[in-house]
GROMACS .gro file of C-alpha atoms in nm:
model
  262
    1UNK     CA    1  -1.090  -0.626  -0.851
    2UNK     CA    2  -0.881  -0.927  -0.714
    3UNK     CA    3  -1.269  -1.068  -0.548
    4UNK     CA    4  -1.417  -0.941  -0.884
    5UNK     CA    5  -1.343  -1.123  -1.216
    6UNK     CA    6  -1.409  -0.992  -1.549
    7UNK     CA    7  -1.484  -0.642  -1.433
    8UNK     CA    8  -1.409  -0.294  -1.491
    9UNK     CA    9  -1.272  -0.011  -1.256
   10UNK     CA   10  -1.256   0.360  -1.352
   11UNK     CA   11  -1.023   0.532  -1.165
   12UNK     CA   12  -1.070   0.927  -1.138
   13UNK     CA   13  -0.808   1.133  -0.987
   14UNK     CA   14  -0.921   1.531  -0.974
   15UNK     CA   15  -0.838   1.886  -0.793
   16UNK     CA   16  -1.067   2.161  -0.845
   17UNK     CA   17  -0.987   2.469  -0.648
   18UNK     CA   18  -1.275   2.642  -0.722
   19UNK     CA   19  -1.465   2.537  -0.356
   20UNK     CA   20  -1.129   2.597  -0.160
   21UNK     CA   21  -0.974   2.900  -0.313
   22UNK     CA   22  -0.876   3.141   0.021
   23UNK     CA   23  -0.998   3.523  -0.022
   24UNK     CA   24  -0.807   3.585   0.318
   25UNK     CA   25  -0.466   3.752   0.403
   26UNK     CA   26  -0.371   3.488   0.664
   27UNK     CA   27   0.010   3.374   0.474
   28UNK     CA   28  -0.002   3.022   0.593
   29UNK     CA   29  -0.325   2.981   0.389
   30UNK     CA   30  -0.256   3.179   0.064
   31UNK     CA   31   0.041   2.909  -0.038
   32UNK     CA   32  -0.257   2.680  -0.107
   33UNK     CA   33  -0.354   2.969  -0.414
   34UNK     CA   34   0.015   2.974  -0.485
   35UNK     CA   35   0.035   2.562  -0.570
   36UNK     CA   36  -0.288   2.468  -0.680
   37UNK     CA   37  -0.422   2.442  -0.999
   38UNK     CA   38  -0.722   2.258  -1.215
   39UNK     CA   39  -0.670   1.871  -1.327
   40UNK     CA   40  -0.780   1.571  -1.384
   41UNK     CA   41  -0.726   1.250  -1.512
   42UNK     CA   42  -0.897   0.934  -1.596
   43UNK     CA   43  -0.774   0.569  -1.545
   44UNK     CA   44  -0.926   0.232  -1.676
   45UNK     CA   45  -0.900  -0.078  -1.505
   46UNK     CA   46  -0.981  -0.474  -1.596
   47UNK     CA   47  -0.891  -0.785  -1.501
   48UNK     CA   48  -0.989  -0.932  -1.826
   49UNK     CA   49  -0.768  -1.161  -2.010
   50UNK     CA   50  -0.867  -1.084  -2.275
   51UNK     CA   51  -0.746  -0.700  -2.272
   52UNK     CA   52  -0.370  -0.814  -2.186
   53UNK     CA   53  -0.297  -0.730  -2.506
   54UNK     CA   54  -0.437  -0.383  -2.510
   55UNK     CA   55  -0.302  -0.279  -2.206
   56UNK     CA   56  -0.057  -0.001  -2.137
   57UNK     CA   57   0.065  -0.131  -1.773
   58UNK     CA   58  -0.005  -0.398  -1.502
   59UNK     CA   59  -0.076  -0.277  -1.128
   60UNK     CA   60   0.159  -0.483  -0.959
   61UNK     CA   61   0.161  -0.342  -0.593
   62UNK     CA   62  -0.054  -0.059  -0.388
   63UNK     CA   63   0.045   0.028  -0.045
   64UNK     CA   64  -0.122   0.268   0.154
   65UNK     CA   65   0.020   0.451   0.446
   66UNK     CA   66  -0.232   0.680   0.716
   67UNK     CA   67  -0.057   0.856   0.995
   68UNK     CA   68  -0.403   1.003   1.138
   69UNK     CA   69  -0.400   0.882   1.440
   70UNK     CA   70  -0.089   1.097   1.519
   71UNK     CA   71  -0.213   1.498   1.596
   72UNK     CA   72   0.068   1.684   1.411
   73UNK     CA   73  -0.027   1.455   1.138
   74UNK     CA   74  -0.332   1.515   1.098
   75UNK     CA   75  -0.343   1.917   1.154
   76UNK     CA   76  -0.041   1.981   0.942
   77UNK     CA   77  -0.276   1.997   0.590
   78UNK     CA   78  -0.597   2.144   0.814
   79UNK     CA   79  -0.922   2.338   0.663
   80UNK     CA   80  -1.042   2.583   0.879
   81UNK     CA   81  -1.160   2.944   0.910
   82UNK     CA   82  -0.880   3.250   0.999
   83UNK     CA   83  -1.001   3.537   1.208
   84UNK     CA   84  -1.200   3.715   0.932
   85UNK     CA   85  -1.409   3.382   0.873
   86UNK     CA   86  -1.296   3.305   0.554
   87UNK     CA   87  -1.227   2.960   0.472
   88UNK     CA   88  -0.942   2.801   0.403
   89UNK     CA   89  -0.591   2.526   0.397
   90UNK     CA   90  -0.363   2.570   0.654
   91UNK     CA   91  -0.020   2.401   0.592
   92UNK     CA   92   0.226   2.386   0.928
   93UNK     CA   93   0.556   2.423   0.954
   94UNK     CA   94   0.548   2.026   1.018
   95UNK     CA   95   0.450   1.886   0.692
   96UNK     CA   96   0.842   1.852   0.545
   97UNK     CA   97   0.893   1.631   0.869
   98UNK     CA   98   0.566   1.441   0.840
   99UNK     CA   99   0.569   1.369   0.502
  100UNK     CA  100   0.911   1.222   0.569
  101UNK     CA  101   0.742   0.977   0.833
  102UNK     CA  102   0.455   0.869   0.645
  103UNK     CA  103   0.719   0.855   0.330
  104UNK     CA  104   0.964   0.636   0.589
  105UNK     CA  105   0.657   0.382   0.703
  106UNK     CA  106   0.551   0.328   0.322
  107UNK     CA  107   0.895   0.248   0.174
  108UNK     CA  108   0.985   0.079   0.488
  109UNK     CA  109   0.674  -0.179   0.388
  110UNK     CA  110   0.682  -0.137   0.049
  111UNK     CA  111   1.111  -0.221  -0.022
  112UNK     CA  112   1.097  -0.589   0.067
  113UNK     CA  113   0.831  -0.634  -0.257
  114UNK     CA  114   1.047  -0.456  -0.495
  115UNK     CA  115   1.443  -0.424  -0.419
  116UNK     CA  116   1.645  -0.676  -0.510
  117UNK     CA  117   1.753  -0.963  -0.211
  118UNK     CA  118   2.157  -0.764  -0.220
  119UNK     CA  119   1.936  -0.409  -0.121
  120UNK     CA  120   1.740  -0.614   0.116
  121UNK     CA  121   2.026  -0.800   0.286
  122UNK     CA  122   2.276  -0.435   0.318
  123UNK     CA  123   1.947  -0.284   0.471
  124UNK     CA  124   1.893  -0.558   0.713
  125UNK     CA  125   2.290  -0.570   0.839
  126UNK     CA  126   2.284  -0.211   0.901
  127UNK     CA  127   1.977  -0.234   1.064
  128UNK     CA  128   2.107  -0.525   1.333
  129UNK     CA  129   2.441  -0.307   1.334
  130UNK     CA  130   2.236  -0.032   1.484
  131UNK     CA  131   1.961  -0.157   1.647
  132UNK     CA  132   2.180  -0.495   1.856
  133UNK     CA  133   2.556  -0.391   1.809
  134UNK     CA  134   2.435  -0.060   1.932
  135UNK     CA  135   2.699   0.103   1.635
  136UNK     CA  136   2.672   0.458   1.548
  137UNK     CA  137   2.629   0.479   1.242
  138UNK     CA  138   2.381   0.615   0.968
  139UNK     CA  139   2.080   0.401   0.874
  140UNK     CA  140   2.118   0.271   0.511
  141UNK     CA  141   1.872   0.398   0.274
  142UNK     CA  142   1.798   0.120  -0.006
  143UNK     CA  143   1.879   0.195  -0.352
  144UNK     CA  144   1.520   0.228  -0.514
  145UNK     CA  145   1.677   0.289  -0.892
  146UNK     CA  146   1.760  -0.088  -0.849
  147UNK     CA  147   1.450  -0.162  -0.844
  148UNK     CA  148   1.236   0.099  -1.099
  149UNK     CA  149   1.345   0.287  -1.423
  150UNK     CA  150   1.114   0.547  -1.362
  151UNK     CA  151   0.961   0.774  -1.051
  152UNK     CA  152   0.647   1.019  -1.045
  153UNK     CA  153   0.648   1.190  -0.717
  154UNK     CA  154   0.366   1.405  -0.607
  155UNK     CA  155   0.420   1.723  -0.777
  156UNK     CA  156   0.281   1.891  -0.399
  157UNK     CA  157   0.541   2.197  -0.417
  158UNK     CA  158   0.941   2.228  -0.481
  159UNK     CA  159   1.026   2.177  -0.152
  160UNK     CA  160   0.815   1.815  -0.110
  161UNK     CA  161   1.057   1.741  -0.436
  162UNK     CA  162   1.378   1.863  -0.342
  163UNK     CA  163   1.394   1.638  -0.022
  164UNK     CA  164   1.255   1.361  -0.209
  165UNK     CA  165   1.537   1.387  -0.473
  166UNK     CA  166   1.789   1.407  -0.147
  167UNK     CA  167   1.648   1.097   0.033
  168UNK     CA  168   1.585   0.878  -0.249
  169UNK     CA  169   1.943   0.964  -0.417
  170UNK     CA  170   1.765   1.004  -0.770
  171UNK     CA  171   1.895   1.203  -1.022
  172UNK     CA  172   1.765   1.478  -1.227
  173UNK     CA  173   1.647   1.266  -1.510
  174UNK     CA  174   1.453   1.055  -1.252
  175UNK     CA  175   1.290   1.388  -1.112
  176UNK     CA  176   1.221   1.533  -1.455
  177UNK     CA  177   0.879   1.465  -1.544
  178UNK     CA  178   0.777   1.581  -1.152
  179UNK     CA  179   0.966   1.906  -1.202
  180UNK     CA  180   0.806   1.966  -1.525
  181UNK     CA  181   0.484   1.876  -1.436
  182UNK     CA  182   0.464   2.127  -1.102
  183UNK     CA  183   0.648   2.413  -1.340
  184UNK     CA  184   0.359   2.332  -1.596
  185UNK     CA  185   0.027   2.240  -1.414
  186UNK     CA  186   0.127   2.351  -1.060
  187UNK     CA  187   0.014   2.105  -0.805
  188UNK     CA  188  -0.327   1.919  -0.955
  189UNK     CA  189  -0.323   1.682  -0.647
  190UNK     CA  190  -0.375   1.305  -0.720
  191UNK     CA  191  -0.383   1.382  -1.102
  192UNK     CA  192   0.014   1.508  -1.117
  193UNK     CA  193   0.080   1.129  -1.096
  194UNK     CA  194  -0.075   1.064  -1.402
  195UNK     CA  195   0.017   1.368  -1.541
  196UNK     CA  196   0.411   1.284  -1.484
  197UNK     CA  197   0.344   0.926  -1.643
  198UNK     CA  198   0.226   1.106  -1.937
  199UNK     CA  199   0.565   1.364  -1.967
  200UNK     CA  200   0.769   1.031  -1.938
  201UNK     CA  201   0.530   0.862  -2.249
  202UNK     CA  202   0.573   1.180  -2.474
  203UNK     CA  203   0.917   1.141  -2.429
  204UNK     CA  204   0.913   0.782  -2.537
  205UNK     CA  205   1.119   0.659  -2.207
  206UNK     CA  206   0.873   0.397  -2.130
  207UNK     CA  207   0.976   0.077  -2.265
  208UNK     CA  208   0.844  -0.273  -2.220
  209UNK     CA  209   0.902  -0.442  -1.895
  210UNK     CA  210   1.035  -0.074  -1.758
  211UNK     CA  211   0.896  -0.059  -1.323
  212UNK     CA  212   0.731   0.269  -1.242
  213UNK     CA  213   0.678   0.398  -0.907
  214UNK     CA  214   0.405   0.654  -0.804
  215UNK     CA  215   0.463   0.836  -0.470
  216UNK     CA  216   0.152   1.019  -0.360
  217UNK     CA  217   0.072   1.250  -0.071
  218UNK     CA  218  -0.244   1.349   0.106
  219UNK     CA  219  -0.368   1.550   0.374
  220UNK     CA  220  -0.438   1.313   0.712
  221UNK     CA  221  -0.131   1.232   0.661
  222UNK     CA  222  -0.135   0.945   0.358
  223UNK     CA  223   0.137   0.823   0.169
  224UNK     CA  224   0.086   0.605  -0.092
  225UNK     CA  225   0.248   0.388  -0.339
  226UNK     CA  226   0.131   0.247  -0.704
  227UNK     CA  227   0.392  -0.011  -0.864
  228UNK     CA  228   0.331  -0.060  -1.245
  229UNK     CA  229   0.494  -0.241  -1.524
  230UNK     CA  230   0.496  -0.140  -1.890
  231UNK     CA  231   0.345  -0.480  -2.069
  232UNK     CA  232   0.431  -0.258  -2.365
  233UNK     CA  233   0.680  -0.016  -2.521
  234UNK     CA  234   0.469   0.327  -2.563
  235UNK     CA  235   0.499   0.485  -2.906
  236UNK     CA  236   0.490   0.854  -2.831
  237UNK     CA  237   0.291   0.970  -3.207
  238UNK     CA  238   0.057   0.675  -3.087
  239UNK     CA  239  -0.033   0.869  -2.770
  240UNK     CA  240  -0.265   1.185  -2.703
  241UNK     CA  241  -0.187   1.342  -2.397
  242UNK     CA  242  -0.141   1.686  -2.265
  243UNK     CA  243   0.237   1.723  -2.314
  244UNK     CA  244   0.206   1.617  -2.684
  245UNK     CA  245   0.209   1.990  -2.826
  246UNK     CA  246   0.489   2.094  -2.621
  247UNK     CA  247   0.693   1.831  -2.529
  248UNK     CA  248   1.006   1.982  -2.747
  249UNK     CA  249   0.988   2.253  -2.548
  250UNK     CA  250   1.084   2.043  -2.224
  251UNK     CA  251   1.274   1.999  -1.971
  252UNK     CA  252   1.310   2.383  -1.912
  253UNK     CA  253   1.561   2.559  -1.669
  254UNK     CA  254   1.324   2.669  -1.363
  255UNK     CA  255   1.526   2.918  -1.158
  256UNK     CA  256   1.480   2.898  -0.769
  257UNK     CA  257   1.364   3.246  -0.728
  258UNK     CA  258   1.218   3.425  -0.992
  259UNK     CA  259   1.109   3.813  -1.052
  260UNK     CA  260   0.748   3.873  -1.042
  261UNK     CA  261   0.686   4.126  -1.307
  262UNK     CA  262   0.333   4.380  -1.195
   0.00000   0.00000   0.00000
């Protein structure tokens, strides 16, 4: 759209597990049944000046980070057939540690658009402390609330949002409408994102000039990042969304392990 004027995108972000749902017994390939659910969601785009006014948010920044040409990358979200022949995902015992390079390389590109110059300049010392004064110590990891109000990680599985939480320092409030959405939906792929933007707009947190940061995750390995800013402050009873029947009823206690009842 930036080559483009006075056009339209529509942006459609889906999971349908209807194609990949695994009829096998192989354990590695049944989480995929576990996580995945139906979703979708629909996004317009312009770069007419004339719908400023109209608009919800401006993009400000995409990044997009592909590890594929590294093998445990690429394998560690896999399709395949198990021993009986039956199709399905295979997720390795590598994908916490990949997703935490590809997550590394992205914000690692991504930080000097968006932190403040006192993040950038803290990052950079320790960095020259480490790398030429040969110091031991631990790398400094940027203080992203500095730079957004809100966060909607890729809802991919507790786990993915646990260590996300723990790397990025956020706080339960900032991992609230991620949370909510995997306890909800269960993981609806690229839709979550929008799904989490829409728990944070029935809750009327957005506010004009608020900085929201999408994290997303995809097999190959991909990380990628979507930087927005609210042009407007969102009126929750203006909205129609899928929280908007139930959003009294949230957050909600999810316990770590919980009692399957036959």
């Amino acid at each position: 759209m930036q080559v483009n004027r006075n056009s339209y995108a529509l942006v459609v972000s889906t999971e349908n597990i209807t194609n990949n749902w695994y009829s096998g017994n192989n354990r590695s390939m049944l989480v995929t049944n576990c996580l995945f659910r139906v979703g979708g969601a629909a996004i317009l785009l312009s770069n007419r000046s004339s719908d400023r006014r109209r608009s919800k948010y401006e993009l400000v920044h995409t990044l997009r980070t592909h590890k594929g040409a590294d093998d445990k990358s690429y394998n560690c979200v896999f399709q395949q057939e198990d021993e009986q022949k039956n199709i399905g995902v295979t997720l390795s015992k590598d994908l916490m540690v990949v997703a935490g390079e590809a997550l590394k390389a992205n914000i690692t590109t991504l930080g000097p658009l968006v932190l403040p110059l006192s993040e950038q300049l803290l990052f950079l010392a320790t960095l020259v402390a480490r790398k030429v004064l040969k110091m031991k110590i631990e790398p400094y990891i940027p203080d992203f609330k500095l730079a957004f109000e809100h966060f909607c990680i890729h809802a991919g599985g507790r786990a993915v949002l646990d260590e996300l939480e723990k790397s990025l320092d956020l706080t339960q409030w900032h991992m609230e409408p991620s949370r909510m959405t995997l306890y909800r939906f269960g993981n609806t792929s690229s839709s979550s994102l929008w799904y989490e933007l829409a728990y944070s707009e029935a809750k009327g947190r957005i506010k004009k000039g608020d900085r929201l940061w999408q994290i997303g995750f995809g097999s190959g390995f991909k990380c990628n990042s979507a930087v927005w800013r609210a042009l407007k402050t969102i009126n929750p009873a203006m909205e129609k969304n899928p929280w908007m029947e139930e959003i009294d009823q949230f957050p909600v206690q999810v316990p770590k392990v919980a009692p399957i009842v036959y």
